[in-house]
XYZ file of C-alpha atoms in Angstrom:
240
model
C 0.000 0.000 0.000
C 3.279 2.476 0.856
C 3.549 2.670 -3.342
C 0.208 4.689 -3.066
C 1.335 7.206 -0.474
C 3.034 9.564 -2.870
C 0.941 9.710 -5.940
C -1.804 10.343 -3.391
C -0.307 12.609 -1.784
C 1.131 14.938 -4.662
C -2.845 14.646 -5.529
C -3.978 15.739 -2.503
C -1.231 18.775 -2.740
C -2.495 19.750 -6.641
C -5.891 19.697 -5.666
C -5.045 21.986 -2.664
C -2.586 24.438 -4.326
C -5.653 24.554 -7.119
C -8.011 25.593 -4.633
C -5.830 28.453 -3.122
C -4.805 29.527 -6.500
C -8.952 29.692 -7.345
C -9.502 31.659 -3.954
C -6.639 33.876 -4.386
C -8.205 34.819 -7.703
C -12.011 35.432 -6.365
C -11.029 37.550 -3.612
C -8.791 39.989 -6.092
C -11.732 39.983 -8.562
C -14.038 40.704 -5.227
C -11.787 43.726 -4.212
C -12.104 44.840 -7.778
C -15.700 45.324 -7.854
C -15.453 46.970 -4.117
C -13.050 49.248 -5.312
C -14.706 50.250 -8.524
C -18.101 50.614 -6.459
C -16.354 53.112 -3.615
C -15.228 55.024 -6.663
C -18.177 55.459 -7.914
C -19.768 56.355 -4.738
C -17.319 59.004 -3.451
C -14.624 60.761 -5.576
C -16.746 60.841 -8.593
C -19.901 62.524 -7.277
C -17.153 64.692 -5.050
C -15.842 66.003 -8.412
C -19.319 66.572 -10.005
C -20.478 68.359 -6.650
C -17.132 70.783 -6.952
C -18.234 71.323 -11.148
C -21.431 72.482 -9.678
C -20.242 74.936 -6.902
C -17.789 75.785 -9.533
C -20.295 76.664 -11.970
C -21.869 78.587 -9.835
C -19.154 80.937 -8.044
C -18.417 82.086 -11.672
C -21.810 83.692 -11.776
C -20.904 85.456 -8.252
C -21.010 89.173 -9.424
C -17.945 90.050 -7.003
C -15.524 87.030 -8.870
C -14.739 89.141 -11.417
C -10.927 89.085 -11.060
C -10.517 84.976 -10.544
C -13.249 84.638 -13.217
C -9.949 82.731 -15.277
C -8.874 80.576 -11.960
C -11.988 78.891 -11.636
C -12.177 78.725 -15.391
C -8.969 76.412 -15.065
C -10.384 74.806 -11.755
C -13.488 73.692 -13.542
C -11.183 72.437 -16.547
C -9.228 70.092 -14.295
C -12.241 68.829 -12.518
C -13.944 67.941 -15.340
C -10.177 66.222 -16.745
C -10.085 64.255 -13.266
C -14.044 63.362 -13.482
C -13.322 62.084 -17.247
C -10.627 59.846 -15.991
C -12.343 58.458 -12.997
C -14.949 57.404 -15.201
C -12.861 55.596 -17.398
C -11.152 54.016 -14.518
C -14.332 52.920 -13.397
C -15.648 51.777 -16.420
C -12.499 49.331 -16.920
C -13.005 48.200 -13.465
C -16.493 46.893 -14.065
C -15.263 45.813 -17.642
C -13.340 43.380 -15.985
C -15.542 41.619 -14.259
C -15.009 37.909 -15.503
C -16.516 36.378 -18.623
C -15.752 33.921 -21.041
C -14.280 35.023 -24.025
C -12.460 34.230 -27.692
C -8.775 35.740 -27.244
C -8.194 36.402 -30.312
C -11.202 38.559 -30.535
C -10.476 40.263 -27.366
C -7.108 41.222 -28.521
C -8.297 42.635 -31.441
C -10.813 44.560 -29.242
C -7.957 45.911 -26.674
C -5.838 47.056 -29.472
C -8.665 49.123 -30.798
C -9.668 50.682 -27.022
C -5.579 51.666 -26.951
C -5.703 53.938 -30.851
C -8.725 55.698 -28.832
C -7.008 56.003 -25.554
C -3.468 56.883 -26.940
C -3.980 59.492 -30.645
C -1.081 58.255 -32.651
C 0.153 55.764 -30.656
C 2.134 53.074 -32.987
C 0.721 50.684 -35.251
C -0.131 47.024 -34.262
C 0.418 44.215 -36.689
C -1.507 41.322 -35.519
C -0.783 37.517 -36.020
C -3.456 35.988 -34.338
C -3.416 32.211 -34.118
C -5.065 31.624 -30.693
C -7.694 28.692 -29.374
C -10.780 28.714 -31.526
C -12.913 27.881 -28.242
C -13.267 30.820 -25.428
C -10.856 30.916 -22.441
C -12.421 30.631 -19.137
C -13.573 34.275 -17.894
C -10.704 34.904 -15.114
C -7.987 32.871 -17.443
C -8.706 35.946 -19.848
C -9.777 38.514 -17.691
C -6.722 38.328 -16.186
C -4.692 37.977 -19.574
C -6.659 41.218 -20.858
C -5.781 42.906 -17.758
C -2.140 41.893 -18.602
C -2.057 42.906 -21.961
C -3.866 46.194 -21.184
C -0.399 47.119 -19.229
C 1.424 46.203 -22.077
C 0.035 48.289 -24.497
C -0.251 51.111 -22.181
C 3.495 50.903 -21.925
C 4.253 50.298 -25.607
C 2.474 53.886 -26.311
C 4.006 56.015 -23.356
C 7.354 54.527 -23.079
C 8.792 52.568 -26.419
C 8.309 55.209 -28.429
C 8.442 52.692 -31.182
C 6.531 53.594 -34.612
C 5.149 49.942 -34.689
C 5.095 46.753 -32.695
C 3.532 43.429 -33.453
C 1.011 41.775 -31.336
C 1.129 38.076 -31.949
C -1.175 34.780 -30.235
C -0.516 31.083 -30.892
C -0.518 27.739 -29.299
C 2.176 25.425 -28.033
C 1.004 22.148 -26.793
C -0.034 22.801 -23.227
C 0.133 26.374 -23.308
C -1.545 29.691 -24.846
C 1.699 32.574 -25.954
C 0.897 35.817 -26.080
C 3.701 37.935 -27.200
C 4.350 41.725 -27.719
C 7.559 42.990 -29.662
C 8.352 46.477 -30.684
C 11.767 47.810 -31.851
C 11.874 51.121 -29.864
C 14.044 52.237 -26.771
C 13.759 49.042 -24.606
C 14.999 49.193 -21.099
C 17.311 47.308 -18.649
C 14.896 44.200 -17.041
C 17.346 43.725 -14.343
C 17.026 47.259 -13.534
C 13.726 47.652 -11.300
C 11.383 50.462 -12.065
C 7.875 51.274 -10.482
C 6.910 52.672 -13.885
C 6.446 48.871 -15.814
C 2.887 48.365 -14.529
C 2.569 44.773 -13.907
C 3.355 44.541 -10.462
C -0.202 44.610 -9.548
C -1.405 41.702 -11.946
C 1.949 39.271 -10.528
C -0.073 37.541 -8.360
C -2.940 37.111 -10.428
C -0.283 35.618 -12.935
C 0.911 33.122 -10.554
C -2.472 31.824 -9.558
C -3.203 30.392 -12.831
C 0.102 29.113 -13.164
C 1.091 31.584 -15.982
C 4.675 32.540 -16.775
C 5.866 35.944 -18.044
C 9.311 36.325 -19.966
C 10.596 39.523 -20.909
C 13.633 39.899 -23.407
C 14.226 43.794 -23.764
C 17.319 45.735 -23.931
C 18.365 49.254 -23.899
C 17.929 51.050 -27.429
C 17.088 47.356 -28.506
C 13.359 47.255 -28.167
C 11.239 44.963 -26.071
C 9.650 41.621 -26.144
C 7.105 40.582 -23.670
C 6.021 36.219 -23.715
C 2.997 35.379 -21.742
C 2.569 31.627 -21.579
C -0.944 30.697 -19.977
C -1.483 26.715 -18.910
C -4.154 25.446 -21.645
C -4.814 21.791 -21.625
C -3.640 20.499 -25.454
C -5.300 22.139 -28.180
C -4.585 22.325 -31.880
C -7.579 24.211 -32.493
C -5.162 27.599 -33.394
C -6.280 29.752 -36.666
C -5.593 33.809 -37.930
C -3.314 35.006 -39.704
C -1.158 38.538 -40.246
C -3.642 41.514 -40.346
C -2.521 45.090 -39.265
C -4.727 47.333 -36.947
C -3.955 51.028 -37.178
């Protein structure tokens, strides 16, 4: 019976480390939602209540002479309201839901040319899983790749990169490559976004390589646990 002990036991320990992994991700996706909701509920209606009293100490017939300072206060309240709201938005956004990932891809790239005017031009080579990823699998991908691209248009400053998907036995690779300034990986920096999405990463067993260099451009490999598939399709297309 002693032979049994082990394989048992390592089964015991998956099934244990999966259910951690599962409860690590809820309670993130939880804290999401709670955060998006307290946004929602305080600084945003603080900001429209300051527009309002704004709005109405420029009628004030003695204001005359800081008529142009609240003009510029009202300006960056309504700036700061706009980009609460989109915070907000992409908070509730990512609430989990099955999806295609090629299709999402396709759909982040397209959020980024309206966040970021002129921000470079995205070749896609899309040759991911036919059938949709689970809904926190590619939530938290999306979320991942959302950082990415946010970085590609404020910090490569790289006239093009390509965004590529594909699959390799037992695992879903995302990659992102541009040719612009790069940076030094060993070199830490609180500017590279992903720290907050780490632990999401390492609860579905995902793996994240990055190959950059300074002046050399950057490449960015997410490898996501898929069970086997050779259901891949897509092809080169370009999304401006």
């Amino acid at each position: 019976m002693s032979r049994y002990k082990a394989p048992l036991k390592a089964a015991r320990g998956s099934a244990s480390n999966a259910l951690k992994q599962q409860m690590t991700v809820s309670a993130l996706e939880q804290q999401r939602q709670r955060i998006a909701h307290n946004l929602h509920e305080h600084p945003a209606q603080t900001l429209a209540l300051l527009q309002l009293h704004l709005g109405q100490l420029q009628q004030h017939p003695d204001c005359e002479s800081v008529i142009p300072m609240i003009k510029e206060l009202r300006r960056l309240a309504k700036d700061a309201s706009q980009q609460l709201r989109q915070v907000i938005r992409e908070l509730d956004e990512e609430r989990p839901k099955a999806m295609v990932i090629d299709d999402a891809l396709r759909a982040r790239v397209r959020d980024m040319h309206v966040r970021f005017p002129g921000s470079p031009s995205i070749q896609l080579d899309l040759r991911g899983p036919r059938k949709p990823l689970d809904g926190k699998t590619c939530t938290t991908l999306l979320r991942v790749v959302n950082e990415l691209l946010g970085n590609l248009c404020k910090h490569s400053n790289a006239p093009e990169a390509l965004l590529s998907s594909s699959c390799q036995k037992n695992w879903i690779i995302v990659t992102l490559a541009d040719r612009g300034c790069g940076f030094d990986p060993s070199r830490p920096t609180d500017g590279f976004g992903l720290h907050s999405v780490t632990s999401q990463l390492r609860a579905l067993g995902a793996r994240l390589k990055i190959d950059a260099r300074t002046g050399m451009g950057t490449s960015i490999r997410l490898m996501i646990p898929r069970g086997r598939t050779d259901e891949c399709h897509g092809g080169t297309e370009r999304a401006q």
